[in-house]
Amino acid sequence: MSYAAIIGIGSYLPERRLTNADLERLVDTSDEWILTRTGIAERRLAGEDEATSDLAIAAARAAIADAGVAPEDIDLLVLGTSSPDHVFPSTAALTQTGLGLRCPAVDVMAACTSFIYALQHATATIESRRARTVLVIGADALTRHVDFTDRRTCVLFGDGAGAVVVQASDEPGVMGIDLGTDGSGADVLTIPAGGSALPCTPDRLAQGLHHVRMNGAEVFKFAVRVIPETTRRALAASGLGVDDVTWLVPHQANQRILDTVAERLGVPRERVVSTIANVGNTSAASIPLALDDLYTVGNLRPGDVLALVGFGAGLTWGAVIVRWTKGPAR
Ligand code: UT7
């Protein structure tokens, strides 16, 4: 059996910062409310000339350099995003040419769970020996879709990208995976207009239907239920238990979600990775960004067990258990 292992990792954050003080000038909010209700202090905004593919290219360059592979070694590019540059061509296609790659490239769209779904796609392709080396990217510029007059959503999101290079290996690597979707919860978190259901018209634009709409309380309840469930299922599929987890790397949406999940799963808080204060909710980028943070500060050791866990619109969720096989950070 061929396994899949992460051999390179990289990330990118745009330079422009948006602090809570900046948001206080835009909407009726306060630094104190945002910090205590979400844990977010600042987030990054893609520059006006930066699209999602630009963020993806920068993160992927770092991951490819970290892996030490040649561009021609990459057999497949899978890019998770829900803020594509265009409806088509795919953001993966634009990223592929930007990186000078020749391999097939495809977008995976599962909102904030997109990176987890993309990693599953890469793993399955490697395990079935249809590819040896796969570039997996999570990239989003969701601030492009946020209404900066809506205080319930505009304080939450930030832009960024993270990437990993996954390669065939004799040992895992990627272990158990659990994925789920429940489309009956589609209305809980949605960008209603701009697709084939509700094409953008002046009337719909005036109603703001092209912006993120969210029932925050429902998403919160969903997240704190589903993260422990999917984590336990992926661990069971790996023959492991919660006590075996070195690092829980959840989607970064709200510090209170992370705290509640730590308690429900019985994982010590210091084992739950949190980067939310400085980047906010970066959607598909959040898990690889958090993983890269762990890696670059030198907190990952070969043999560590990582539980990467996502949830988001769809509703979607999923967990991937990874045994870390790489040496210390570059
Ligand atoms: O990737 C997945 C994406 N989303 C999520 O994971 C979101 C999950 N949900 C959450 O993180 C939280 O539900 C929020 C942070 C969105 C909201 O926190 P909450 O504690 O659930 O607040 P709430 O929606 O119950 O609102 C409490 C109050 C309301 O005022 P009233 O009705 O009690 O007078 C809101 O209008 O807080 C008000 N409020 C704000 N006040 C100041 C909502 N947003 C803000 C704000 N600043 N930015």
Short mmCIF file of C-alpha atoms and ligand atoms in Angstrom, two decimals:
data_model
loop_
_atom_site.label_atom_id
_atom_site.label_comp_id
_atom_site.label_asym_id
_atom_site.label_seq_id
_atom_site.Cartn_x
_atom_site.Cartn_y
_atom_site.Cartn_z
CA MET A 1 0.00 0.00 0.00
CA SER A 2 1.20 3.48 -0.83
CA TYR A 3 0.57 6.09 1.88
CA ALA A 4 0.54 9.88 1.60
CA ALA A 5 2.79 12.07 3.74
CA ILE A 6 3.22 15.83 4.04
CA ILE A 7 6.74 16.70 2.88
CA GLY A 8 6.47 20.50 2.56
CA ILE A 9 4.42 23.34 3.97
CA GLY A 10 4.12 27.08 3.36
CA SER A 11 1.74 29.98 3.82
CA TYR A 12 1.10 33.55 2.81
CA LEU A 13 -0.66 36.49 4.42
CA PRO A 14 -1.32 39.74 2.57
CA GLU A 15 0.36 42.82 4.04
CA ARG A 16 -2.67 45.04 4.65
CA ARG A 17 -3.86 44.77 8.28
CA LEU A 18 -7.36 45.55 9.52
CA THR A 19 -7.41 46.02 13.29
CA ASN A 20 -10.40 46.10 15.61
CA ALA A 21 -9.76 49.84 15.99
CA ASP A 22 -10.15 50.20 12.20
CA LEU A 23 -13.49 48.33 12.41
CA GLU A 24 -14.66 50.62 15.22
CA ARG A 25 -14.51 53.40 12.63
CA LEU A 26 -16.58 51.40 10.11
CA VAL A 27 -19.41 49.87 12.18
CA ASP A 28 -20.98 50.11 15.63
CA THR A 29 -18.59 47.69 17.38
CA SER A 30 -15.76 47.74 19.92
CA ASP A 31 -12.37 46.13 20.30
CA GLU A 32 -13.63 44.71 23.60
CA TRP A 33 -16.72 43.06 22.00
CA ILE A 34 -14.72 41.53 19.15
CA LEU A 35 -11.94 40.25 21.43
CA THR A 36 -14.20 38.74 24.07
CA ARG A 37 -16.81 37.28 21.65
CA THR A 38 -14.37 35.99 18.99
CA GLY A 39 -10.72 36.27 20.15
CA ILE A 40 -9.83 38.22 17.00
CA ALA A 41 -7.54 41.28 17.29
CA GLU A 42 -6.68 41.84 13.64
CA ARG A 43 -6.95 40.23 10.23
CA ARG A 44 -5.28 40.69 6.81
CA LEU A 45 -6.91 42.00 3.65
CA ALA A 46 -5.81 41.05 0.14
CA GLY A 47 -4.53 44.08 -1.76
CA GLU A 48 -6.72 45.53 -4.49
CA ASP A 49 -4.54 43.87 -7.13
CA GLU A 50 -4.31 40.56 -5.22
CA ALA A 51 -6.77 37.81 -6.13
CA THR A 52 -7.16 34.42 -4.42
CA SER A 53 -4.80 32.84 -6.97
CA ASP A 54 -2.08 35.35 -6.01
CA LEU A 55 -2.37 34.32 -2.36
CA ALA A 56 -2.35 30.64 -3.42
CA ILE A 57 0.74 31.07 -5.61
CA ALA A 58 2.72 32.72 -2.80
CA ALA A 59 1.81 29.99 -0.28
CA ALA A 60 2.50 27.22 -2.80
CA ARG A 61 5.95 28.63 -3.68
CA ALA A 62 6.88 28.45 0.00
CA ALA A 63 5.55 24.88 0.33
CA ILE A 64 7.35 23.69 -2.83
CA ALA A 65 10.63 25.25 -1.61
CA ASP A 66 10.16 23.63 1.81
CA ALA A 67 9.52 20.24 0.19
CA GLY A 68 12.56 20.60 -2.06
CA VAL A 69 10.71 19.17 -5.06
CA ALA A 70 11.06 20.34 -8.66
CA PRO A 71 7.94 21.79 -10.34
CA GLU A 72 7.97 18.93 -12.87
CA ASP A 73 7.67 16.43 -9.99
CA ILE A 74 4.18 17.71 -9.12
CA ASP A 75 1.54 15.44 -10.65
CA LEU A 76 -1.63 17.20 -9.49
CA LEU A 77 -2.75 20.49 -7.94
CA VAL A 78 -5.89 20.55 -5.76
CA LEU A 79 -6.99 23.96 -4.55
CA GLY A 80 -9.67 24.50 -1.91
CA THR A 81 -11.43 27.85 -2.04
CA SER A 82 -14.85 29.45 -1.91
CA SER A 83 -13.71 32.84 -3.16
CA PRO A 84 -12.42 31.90 -6.61
CA ASP A 85 -10.91 34.54 -8.89
CA HIS A 86 -13.75 33.88 -11.38
CA VAL A 87 -16.60 31.40 -11.88
CA PHE A 88 -14.27 30.01 -14.53
CA PRO A 89 -11.45 29.45 -15.30
CA SER A 90 -10.74 27.70 -12.02
CA THR A 91 -8.45 29.36 -9.51
CA ALA A 92 -6.41 26.14 -9.67
CA ALA A 93 -5.77 26.72 -13.39
CA LEU A 94 -4.58 30.29 -12.75
CA THR A 95 -2.42 29.09 -9.86
CA GLN A 96 -0.95 26.29 -11.99
CA THR A 97 0.21 28.66 -14.71
CA GLY A 98 1.42 31.22 -12.17
CA LEU A 99 3.64 28.54 -10.63
CA GLY A 100 4.89 27.32 -14.03
CA LEU A 101 3.39 23.83 -13.49
CA ARG A 102 2.12 21.52 -16.25
CA CYS A 103 0.04 19.13 -14.13
CA PRO A 104 -3.78 18.83 -13.98
CA ALA A 105 -5.31 21.32 -11.55
CA VAL A 106 -8.77 21.47 -9.99
CA ASP A 107 -10.74 23.55 -7.49
CA VAL A 108 -12.50 21.94 -4.56
CA MET A 109 -15.30 23.98 -3.04
CA ALA A 110 -16.49 23.08 0.44
CA ALA A 111 -16.36 26.53 2.10
CA CYS A 112 -14.20 26.53 5.24
CA THR A 113 -13.82 22.72 4.96
CA SER A 114 -12.28 23.03 1.47
CA PHE A 115 -8.70 22.30 2.60
CA ILE A 116 -9.79 19.09 4.36
CA TYR A 117 -11.67 17.93 1.24
CA ALA A 118 -8.67 18.88 -0.95
CA LEU A 119 -6.32 16.90 1.30
CA GLN A 120 -8.64 13.88 1.10
CA HIS A 121 -8.64 14.18 -2.72
CA ALA A 122 -4.82 14.27 -2.75
CA THR A 123 -4.52 11.35 -0.34
CA ALA A 124 -6.94 9.14 -2.30
CA THR A 125 -5.12 9.91 -5.55
CA ILE A 126 -1.74 9.01 -4.05
CA GLU A 127 -3.03 5.88 -2.29
CA SER A 128 -4.52 4.63 -5.57
CA ARG A 129 -1.14 5.35 -7.22
CA ARG A 130 -2.59 7.76 -9.79
CA ALA A 131 -0.18 10.45 -8.56
CA ARG A 132 3.04 10.48 -6.55
CA THR A 133 3.31 14.14 -5.57
CA VAL A 134 0.31 16.45 -5.08
CA LEU A 135 0.21 20.15 -4.22
CA VAL A 136 -2.73 20.97 -1.91
CA ILE A 137 -3.68 24.59 -1.30
CA GLY A 138 -6.30 26.30 0.85
CA ALA A 139 -6.76 29.93 -0.22
CA ASP A 140 -9.51 32.46 0.36
CA ALA A 141 -10.15 36.18 0.06
CA LEU A 142 -13.55 36.15 1.72
CA THR A 143 -13.27 39.81 2.70
CA ARG A 144 -14.15 40.46 -0.95
CA HIS A 145 -17.61 39.02 -0.18
CA VAL A 146 -18.17 40.63 3.20
CA ASP A 147 -20.50 43.58 3.78
CA PHE A 148 -18.39 46.12 5.66
CA THR A 149 -21.54 47.71 7.04
CA ASP A 150 -22.69 44.44 8.71
CA ARG A 151 -21.02 44.21 12.12
CA ARG A 152 -22.22 40.60 12.61
CA THR A 153 -19.94 39.32 9.83
CA CYS A 154 -17.34 41.95 8.87
CA VAL A 155 -15.37 41.58 12.10
CA LEU A 156 -14.79 37.85 11.54
CA PHE A 157 -13.09 37.26 8.22
CA GLY A 158 -9.54 37.72 6.90
CA ASP A 159 -7.64 36.69 3.77
CA GLY A 160 -4.71 34.28 3.34
CA ALA A 161 -3.42 31.01 1.93
CA GLY A 162 -1.66 27.87 3.10
CA ALA A 163 -0.27 24.95 1.13
CA VAL A 164 1.22 21.52 1.63
CA VAL A 165 3.08 19.15 -0.69
CA VAL A 166 1.90 15.57 -0.19
CA GLN A 167 3.94 12.65 -1.53
CA ALA A 168 3.71 8.86 -1.71
CA SER A 169 5.43 7.21 1.23
CA ASP A 170 5.97 3.71 2.66
CA GLU A 171 4.59 4.87 6.01
CA PRO A 172 1.62 7.07 6.95
CA GLY A 173 1.46 10.10 6.84
CA VAL A 174 -2.15 10.73 6.42
CA MET A 175 -4.15 8.22 8.48
CA GLY A 176 -7.91 8.20 9.10
CA ILE A 177 -10.24 10.63 7.35
CA ASP A 178 -13.85 11.54 8.13
CA LEU A 179 -15.93 13.80 5.88
CA GLY A 180 -19.52 14.96 6.03
CA THR A 181 -22.06 17.20 4.32
CA ASP A 182 -25.60 18.21 5.27
CA GLY A 183 -27.11 20.38 2.55
CA SER A 184 -30.28 20.86 4.58
CA GLY A 185 -28.27 23.50 6.49
CA ALA A 186 -27.46 25.49 3.35
CA ASP A 187 -29.27 28.63 4.52
CA VAL A 188 -27.31 28.96 7.75
CA LEU A 189 -24.23 30.37 6.00
CA THR A 190 -24.49 31.53 2.41
CA ILE A 191 -23.63 34.06 -0.27
CA PRO A 192 -27.08 34.00 -1.91
CA ALA A 193 -26.47 35.87 -5.20
CA GLY A 194 -23.85 35.64 -7.92
CA GLY A 195 -24.41 32.02 -8.95
CA SER A 196 -26.91 30.36 -11.27
CA ALA A 197 -29.70 30.45 -8.65
CA LEU A 198 -29.68 34.22 -8.24
CA PRO A 199 -27.51 35.93 -10.85
CA CYS A 200 -26.40 39.41 -9.77
CA THR A 201 -28.87 42.09 -10.85
CA PRO A 202 -28.92 45.75 -9.77
CA ASP A 203 -31.88 44.92 -7.51
CA ARG A 204 -30.11 42.00 -5.80
CA LEU A 205 -26.93 44.04 -5.45
CA ALA A 206 -28.96 46.80 -3.79
CA GLN A 207 -30.29 44.19 -1.32
CA GLY A 208 -26.73 43.04 -0.60
CA LEU A 209 -27.48 39.46 -1.64
CA HIS A 210 -23.93 39.11 -3.00
CA HIS A 211 -22.55 39.36 0.56
CA VAL A 212 -21.99 36.71 3.25
CA ARG A 213 -25.19 35.99 5.22
CA MET A 214 -24.78 34.03 8.43
CA ASN A 215 -26.82 32.82 11.36
CA GLY A 216 -23.88 33.02 13.78
CA ALA A 217 -25.54 31.26 16.70
CA GLU A 218 -26.58 28.29 14.53
CA VAL A 219 -23.07 27.96 13.06
CA PHE A 220 -21.63 28.11 16.57
CA LYS A 221 -23.89 25.29 17.82
CA PHE A 222 -23.16 23.22 14.72
CA ALA A 223 -19.38 23.71 15.11
CA VAL A 224 -19.13 22.70 18.76
CA ARG A 225 -21.19 19.55 18.04
CA VAL A 226 -19.56 18.45 14.81
CA ILE A 227 -15.86 19.11 15.58
CA PRO A 228 -15.69 16.57 18.44
CA GLU A 229 -17.80 14.04 16.45
CA THR A 230 -15.73 14.15 13.25
CA THR A 231 -12.45 14.19 15.20
CA ARG A 232 -13.44 11.06 17.14
CA ARG A 233 -14.52 9.27 13.94
CA ALA A 234 -11.27 10.09 12.11
CA LEU A 235 -9.24 9.01 15.16
CA ALA A 236 -11.18 5.72 15.36
CA ALA A 237 -10.47 5.13 11.65
CA SER A 238 -6.77 5.59 12.50
CA GLY A 239 -6.90 3.17 15.43
CA LEU A 240 -6.19 6.07 17.79
CA GLY A 241 -7.96 7.91 20.61
CA VAL A 242 -8.14 11.51 21.80
CA ASP A 243 -5.23 10.95 24.21
CA ASP A 244 -2.96 10.17 21.26
CA VAL A 245 -3.44 13.66 19.73
CA THR A 246 -0.36 15.87 20.03
CA TRP A 247 -1.98 18.87 18.32
CA LEU A 248 -5.61 19.60 17.51
CA VAL A 249 -5.58 21.97 14.53
CA PRO A 250 -9.20 23.13 14.07
CA HIS A 251 -10.61 25.62 11.60
CA GLN A 252 -10.08 29.04 13.19
CA ALA A 253 -13.50 30.71 13.38
CA ASN A 254 -13.94 31.80 16.99
CA GLN A 255 -11.76 31.35 20.10
CA ARG A 256 -14.88 30.41 22.07
CA ILE A 257 -15.50 27.54 19.62
CA LEU A 258 -11.92 26.34 20.15
CA ASP A 259 -12.28 26.53 23.95
CA THR A 260 -15.62 24.68 23.96
CA VAL A 261 -14.29 21.98 21.66
CA ALA A 262 -11.17 21.48 23.79
CA GLU A 263 -13.39 20.95 26.80
CA ARG A 264 -15.83 18.61 25.03
CA LEU A 265 -13.06 16.50 23.55
CA GLY A 266 -10.98 16.51 26.71
CA VAL A 267 -7.91 17.94 24.94
CA PRO A 268 -5.82 20.35 27.08
CA ARG A 269 -6.15 23.95 25.83
CA GLU A 270 -2.39 24.18 25.18
CA ARG A 271 -2.72 21.33 22.66
CA VAL A 272 -5.33 23.23 20.62
CA VAL A 273 -3.65 25.42 18.02
CA SER A 274 -4.98 28.98 17.91
CA THR A 275 -3.90 31.64 15.44
CA ILE A 276 -7.21 33.45 15.30
CA ALA A 277 -6.08 36.58 17.16
CA ASN A 278 -3.83 37.69 14.31
CA VAL A 279 -5.58 36.41 11.20
CA GLY A 280 -9.32 36.01 11.94
CA ASN A 281 -11.32 33.44 10.00
CA THR A 282 -9.40 32.79 6.76
CA SER A 283 -11.79 30.04 5.61
CA ALA A 284 -10.01 27.39 3.49
CA ALA A 285 -6.61 28.84 4.46
CA SER A 286 -7.10 28.62 8.20
CA ILE A 287 -5.99 25.02 8.84
CA PRO A 288 -2.80 25.08 6.70
CA LEU A 289 -1.98 28.56 8.07
CA ALA A 290 -2.28 27.23 11.63
CA LEU A 291 -0.23 24.16 10.73
CA ASP A 292 2.51 26.29 9.17
CA ASP A 293 2.55 28.45 12.28
CA LEU A 294 3.09 25.35 14.42
CA TYR A 295 5.84 24.19 12.06
CA THR A 296 7.74 27.48 11.79
CA VAL A 297 7.84 28.08 15.54
CA GLY A 298 9.42 24.62 15.87
CA ASN A 299 6.56 22.87 17.65
CA LEU A 300 6.25 19.86 15.31
CA ARG A 301 8.32 16.72 15.87
CA PRO A 302 8.39 13.50 13.83
CA GLY A 303 5.80 11.11 15.29
CA ASP A 304 3.44 13.87 16.47
CA VAL A 305 -0.23 13.09 15.83
CA LEU A 306 -2.18 15.99 14.32
CA ALA A 307 -5.95 16.20 14.07
CA LEU A 308 -6.83 18.69 11.31
CA VAL A 309 -10.53 19.52 11.63
CA GLY A 310 -12.74 21.73 9.48
CA PHE A 311 -16.36 22.87 9.37
CA GLY A 312 -18.26 25.42 7.34
CA ALA A 313 -20.99 26.33 4.93
CA GLY A 314 -22.83 23.56 3.15
CA LEU A 315 -23.00 22.54 5.88
CA THR A 316 -19.73 20.63 5.60
CA TRP A 317 -17.24 19.16 8.05
CA GLY A 318 -14.27 16.82 8.13
CA ALA A 319 -11.15 15.66 9.95
CA VAL A 320 -7.84 14.26 8.76
CA ILE A 321 -5.43 12.58 11.16
CA VAL A 322 -1.78 13.04 10.21
CA ARG A 323 1.29 11.45 11.74
CA TRP A 324 3.97 14.11 11.24
CA THR A 325 6.98 12.67 9.43
CA LYS A 326 9.02 15.76 8.58
CA GLY A 327 12.07 17.01 10.44
CA PRO A 328 12.26 20.45 12.08
CA ALA A 329 11.31 23.64 10.25
CA ARG A 330 13.63 25.07 7.59
O1 UT7 B 1 -16.21 29.48 9.15
C1 UT7 B 1 -17.43 29.43 9.82
C2 UT7 B 1 -17.94 30.82 9.92
N1 UT7 B 1 -18.62 31.30 11.04
C3 UT7 B 1 -18.57 30.94 12.33
O2 UT7 B 1 -17.95 30.02 12.77
C4 UT7 B 1 -19.37 31.81 13.26
C5 UT7 B 1 -19.85 31.10 14.49
N2 UT7 B 1 -20.54 32.02 15.34
C6 UT7 B 1 -19.89 32.94 16.08
O3 UT7 B 1 -18.68 33.00 16.07
C7 UT7 B 1 -20.71 33.86 16.94
O4 UT7 B 1 -22.06 33.46 16.90
C8 UT7 B 1 -20.60 35.36 16.53
C9 UT7 B 1 -19.19 35.88 16.85
C10 UT7 B 1 -20.87 35.52 15.05
C11 UT7 B 1 -21.60 36.18 17.32
O5 UT7 B 1 -21.37 36.03 18.70
P1 UT7 B 1 -22.59 35.75 19.69
O6 UT7 B 1 -22.04 35.73 21.03
O7 UT7 B 1 -23.30 34.53 19.17
O8 UT7 B 1 -23.44 37.06 19.51
P2 UT7 B 1 -24.95 37.21 19.03
O9 UT7 B 1 -25.05 36.98 17.56
O10 UT7 B 1 -25.84 36.41 19.94
O11 UT7 B 1 -25.18 38.73 19.33
C12 UT7 B 1 -25.16 39.24 20.66
C13 UT7 B 1 -25.29 40.75 20.56
C14 UT7 B 1 -26.43 41.19 19.63
O12 UT7 B 1 -27.04 42.33 20.18
P3 UT7 B 1 -28.44 42.20 20.93
O13 UT7 B 1 -29.39 41.64 19.92
O14 UT7 B 1 -28.20 41.30 22.10
O15 UT7 B 1 -28.72 43.61 21.30
C15 UT7 B 1 -25.70 41.58 18.37
O16 UT7 B 1 -26.38 42.56 17.62
O17 UT7 B 1 -24.09 41.30 20.03
C16 UT7 B 1 -24.42 42.14 18.93
N3 UT7 B 1 -23.32 42.12 17.98
C17 UT7 B 1 -22.29 42.95 18.05
N4 UT7 B 1 -22.00 43.96 18.91
C18 UT7 B 1 -20.84 44.62 18.70
C19 UT7 B 1 -23.14 41.26 16.94
N5 UT7 B 1 -21.99 41.57 16.31
C20 UT7 B 1 -21.44 42.61 16.97
C21 UT7 B 1 -20.25 43.36 16.82
N6 UT7 B 1 -20.00 44.34 17.70
N7 UT7 B 1 -19.38 43.11 15.84
#
